[in-house]
PDB file of C-alpha atoms and ligand atoms in Angstrom:
ATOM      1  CA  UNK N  13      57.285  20.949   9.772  1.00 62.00           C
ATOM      2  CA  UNK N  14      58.886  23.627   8.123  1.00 91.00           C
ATOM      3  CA  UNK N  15      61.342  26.522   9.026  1.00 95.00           C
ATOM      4  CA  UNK N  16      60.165  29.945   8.635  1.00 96.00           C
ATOM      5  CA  UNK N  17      62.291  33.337   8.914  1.00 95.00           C
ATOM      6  CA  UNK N  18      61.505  35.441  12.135  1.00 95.00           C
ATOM      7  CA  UNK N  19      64.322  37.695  11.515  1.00 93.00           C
ATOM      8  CA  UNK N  20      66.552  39.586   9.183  1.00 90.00           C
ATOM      9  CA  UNK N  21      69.536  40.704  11.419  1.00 88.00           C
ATOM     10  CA  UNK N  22      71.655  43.990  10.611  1.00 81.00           C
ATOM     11  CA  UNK N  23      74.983  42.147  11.278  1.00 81.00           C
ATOM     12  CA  UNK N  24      75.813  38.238  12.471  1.00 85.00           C
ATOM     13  CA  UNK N  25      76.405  39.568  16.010  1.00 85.00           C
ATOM     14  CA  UNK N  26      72.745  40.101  15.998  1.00 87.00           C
ATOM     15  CA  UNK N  27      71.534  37.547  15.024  1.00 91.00           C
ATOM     16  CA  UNK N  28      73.655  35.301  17.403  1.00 92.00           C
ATOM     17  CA  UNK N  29      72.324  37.274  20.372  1.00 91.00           C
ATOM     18  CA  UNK N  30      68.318  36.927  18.367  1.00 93.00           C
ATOM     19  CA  UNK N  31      69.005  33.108  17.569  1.00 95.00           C
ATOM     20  CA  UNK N  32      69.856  32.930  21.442  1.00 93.00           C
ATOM     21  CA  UNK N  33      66.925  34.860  22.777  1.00 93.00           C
ATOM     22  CA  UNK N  34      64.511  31.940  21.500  1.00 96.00           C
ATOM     23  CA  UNK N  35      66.673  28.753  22.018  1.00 96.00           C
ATOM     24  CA  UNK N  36      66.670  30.351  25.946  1.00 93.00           C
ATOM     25  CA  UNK N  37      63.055  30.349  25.204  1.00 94.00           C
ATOM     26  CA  UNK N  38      63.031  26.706  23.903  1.00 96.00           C
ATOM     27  CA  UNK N  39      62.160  27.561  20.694  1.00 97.00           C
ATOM     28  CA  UNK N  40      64.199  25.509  18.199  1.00 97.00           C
ATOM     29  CA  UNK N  41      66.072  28.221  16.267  1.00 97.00           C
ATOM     30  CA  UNK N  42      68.994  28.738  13.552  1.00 96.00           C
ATOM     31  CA  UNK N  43      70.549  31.505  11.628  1.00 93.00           C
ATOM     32  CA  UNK N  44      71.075  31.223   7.921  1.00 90.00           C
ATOM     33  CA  UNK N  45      73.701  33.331   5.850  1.00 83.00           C
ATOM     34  CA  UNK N  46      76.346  34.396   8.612  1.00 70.00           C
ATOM     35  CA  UNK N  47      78.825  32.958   6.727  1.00 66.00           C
ATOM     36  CA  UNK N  48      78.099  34.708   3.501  1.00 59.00           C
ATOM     37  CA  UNK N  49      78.151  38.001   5.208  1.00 51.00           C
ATOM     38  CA  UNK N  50      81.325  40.338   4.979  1.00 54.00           C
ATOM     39  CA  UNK N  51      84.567  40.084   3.117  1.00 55.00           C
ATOM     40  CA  UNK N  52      83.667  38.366   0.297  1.00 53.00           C
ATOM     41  CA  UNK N  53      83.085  41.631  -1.935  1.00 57.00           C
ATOM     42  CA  UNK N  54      81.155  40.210  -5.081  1.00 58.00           C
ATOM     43  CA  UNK N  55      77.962  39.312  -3.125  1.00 54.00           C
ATOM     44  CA  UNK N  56      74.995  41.331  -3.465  1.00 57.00           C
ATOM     45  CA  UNK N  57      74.415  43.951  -0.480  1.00 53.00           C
ATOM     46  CA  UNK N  58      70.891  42.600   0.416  1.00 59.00           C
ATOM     47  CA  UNK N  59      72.398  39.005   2.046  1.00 72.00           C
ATOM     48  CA  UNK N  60      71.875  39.539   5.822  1.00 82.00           C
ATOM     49  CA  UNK N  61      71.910  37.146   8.018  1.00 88.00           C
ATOM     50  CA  UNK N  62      68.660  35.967   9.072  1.00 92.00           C
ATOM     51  CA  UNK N  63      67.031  33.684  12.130  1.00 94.00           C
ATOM     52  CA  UNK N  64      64.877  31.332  11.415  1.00 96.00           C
ATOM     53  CA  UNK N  65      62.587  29.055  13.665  1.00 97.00           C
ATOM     54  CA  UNK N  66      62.770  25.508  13.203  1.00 97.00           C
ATOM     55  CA  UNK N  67      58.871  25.177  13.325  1.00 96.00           C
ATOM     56  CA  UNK N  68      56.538  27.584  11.666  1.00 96.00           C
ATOM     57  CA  UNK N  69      54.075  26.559  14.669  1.00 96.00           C
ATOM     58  CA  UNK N  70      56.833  28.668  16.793  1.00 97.00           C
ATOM     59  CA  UNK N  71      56.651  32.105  14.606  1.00 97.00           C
ATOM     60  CA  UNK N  72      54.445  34.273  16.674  1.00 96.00           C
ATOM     61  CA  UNK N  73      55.646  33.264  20.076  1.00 96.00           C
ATOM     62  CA  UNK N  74      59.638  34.073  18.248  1.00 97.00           C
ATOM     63  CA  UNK N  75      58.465  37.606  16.372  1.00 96.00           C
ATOM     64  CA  UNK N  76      57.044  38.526  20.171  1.00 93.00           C
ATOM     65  CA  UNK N  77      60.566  37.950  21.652  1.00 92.00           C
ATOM     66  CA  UNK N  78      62.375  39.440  18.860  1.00 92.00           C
ATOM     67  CA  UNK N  79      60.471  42.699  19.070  1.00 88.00           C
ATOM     68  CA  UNK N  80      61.607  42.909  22.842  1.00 84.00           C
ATOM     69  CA  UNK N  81      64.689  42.175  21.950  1.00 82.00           C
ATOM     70  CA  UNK N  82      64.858  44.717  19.466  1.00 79.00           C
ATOM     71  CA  UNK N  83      63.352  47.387  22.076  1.00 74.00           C
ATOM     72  CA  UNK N  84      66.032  46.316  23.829  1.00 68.00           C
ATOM     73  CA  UNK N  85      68.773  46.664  21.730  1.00 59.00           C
ATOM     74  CA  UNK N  86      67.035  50.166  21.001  1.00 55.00           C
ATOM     75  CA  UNK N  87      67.121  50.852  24.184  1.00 53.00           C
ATOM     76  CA  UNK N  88      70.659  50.264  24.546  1.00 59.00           C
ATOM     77  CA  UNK N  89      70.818  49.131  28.065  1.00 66.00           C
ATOM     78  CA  UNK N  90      71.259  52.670  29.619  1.00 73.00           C
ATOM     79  CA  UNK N  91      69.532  53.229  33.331  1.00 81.00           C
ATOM     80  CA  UNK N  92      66.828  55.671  33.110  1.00 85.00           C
ATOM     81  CA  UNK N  93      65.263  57.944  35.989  1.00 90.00           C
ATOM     82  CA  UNK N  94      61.873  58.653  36.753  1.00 93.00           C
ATOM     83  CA  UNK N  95      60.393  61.609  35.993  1.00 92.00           C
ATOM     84  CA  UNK N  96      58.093  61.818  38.552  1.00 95.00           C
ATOM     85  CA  UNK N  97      59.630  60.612  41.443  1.00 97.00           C
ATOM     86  CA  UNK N  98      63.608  61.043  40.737  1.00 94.00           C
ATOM     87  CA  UNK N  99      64.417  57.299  40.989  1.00 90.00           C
ATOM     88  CA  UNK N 100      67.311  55.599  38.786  1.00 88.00           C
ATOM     89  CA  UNK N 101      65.650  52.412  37.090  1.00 84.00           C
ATOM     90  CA  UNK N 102      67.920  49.790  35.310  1.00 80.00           C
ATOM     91  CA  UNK N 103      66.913  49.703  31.472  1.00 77.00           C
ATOM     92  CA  UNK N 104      65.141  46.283  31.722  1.00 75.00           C
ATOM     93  CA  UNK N 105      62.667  48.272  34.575  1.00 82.00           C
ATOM     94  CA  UNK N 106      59.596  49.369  32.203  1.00 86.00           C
ATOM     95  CA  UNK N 107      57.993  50.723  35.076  1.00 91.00           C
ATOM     96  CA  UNK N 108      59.347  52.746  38.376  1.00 93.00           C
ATOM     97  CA  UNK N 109      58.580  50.435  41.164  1.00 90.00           C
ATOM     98  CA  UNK N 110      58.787  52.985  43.329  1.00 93.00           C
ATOM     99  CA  UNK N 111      55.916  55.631  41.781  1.00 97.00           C
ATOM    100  CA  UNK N 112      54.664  53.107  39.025  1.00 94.00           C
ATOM    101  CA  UNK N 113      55.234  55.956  36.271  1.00 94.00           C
ATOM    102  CA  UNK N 114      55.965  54.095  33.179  1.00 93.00           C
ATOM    103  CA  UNK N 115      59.496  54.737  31.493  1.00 89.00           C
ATOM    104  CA  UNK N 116      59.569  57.079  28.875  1.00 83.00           C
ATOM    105  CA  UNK N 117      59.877  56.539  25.087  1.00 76.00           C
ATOM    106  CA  UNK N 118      63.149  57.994  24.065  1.00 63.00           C
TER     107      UNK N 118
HETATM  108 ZN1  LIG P 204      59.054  56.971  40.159  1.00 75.19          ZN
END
């Protein structure tokens, strides 16, 4: 019964939208140090935010989602078309369901 850190966010936007990718997933989740970031000047520059699970039992299932949702943000939601068969595929498309040729790696 202990919370472990899944996540170590670049801004508290981020981890917001991470902290609400696993409570959509039902796993119990919170973000620690979004208060601390920004403005305050004197703090030392390696305070992120971070998300945390609620349950160390819940880690591997949360590091899964957050590496999809880091593709993701990666990503950055931009259509894509397939090389092989000239369809337009919306970013969350992995795969042209039309041909089946798998999206490219940027
Ligand atoms: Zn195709």
């Amino acid at each position: 019964m202990s919370a472990r850190e899944v996540y170590l966010a670049a801004d508290p936007v981020n981890a917001e939208i991470a902290k609400d990718v696993l409570v959509n997933h039902g796993i119990g989740a919170h973000v620690r140090n979004q208060y601390l970031w920004g403005g305050m000047g004197d703090l030392p520059a390696n305070v992120y935010p971070s998300v945390w699970v609620d349950e160390a039992d819940d880690y591997d299932a949360a590091r899964a989602l957050i590496r999809d949702f880091e593709r993701g943000a990666l990503n950055d939601g931009r259509p894509w078309q397939c090389s092989a068969c000239g369809e337009y595929l919306d970013a969350q498309f992995q795969q042209c369901w039309n041909c089946e040729t798998l999206k490219p790696a940027d």
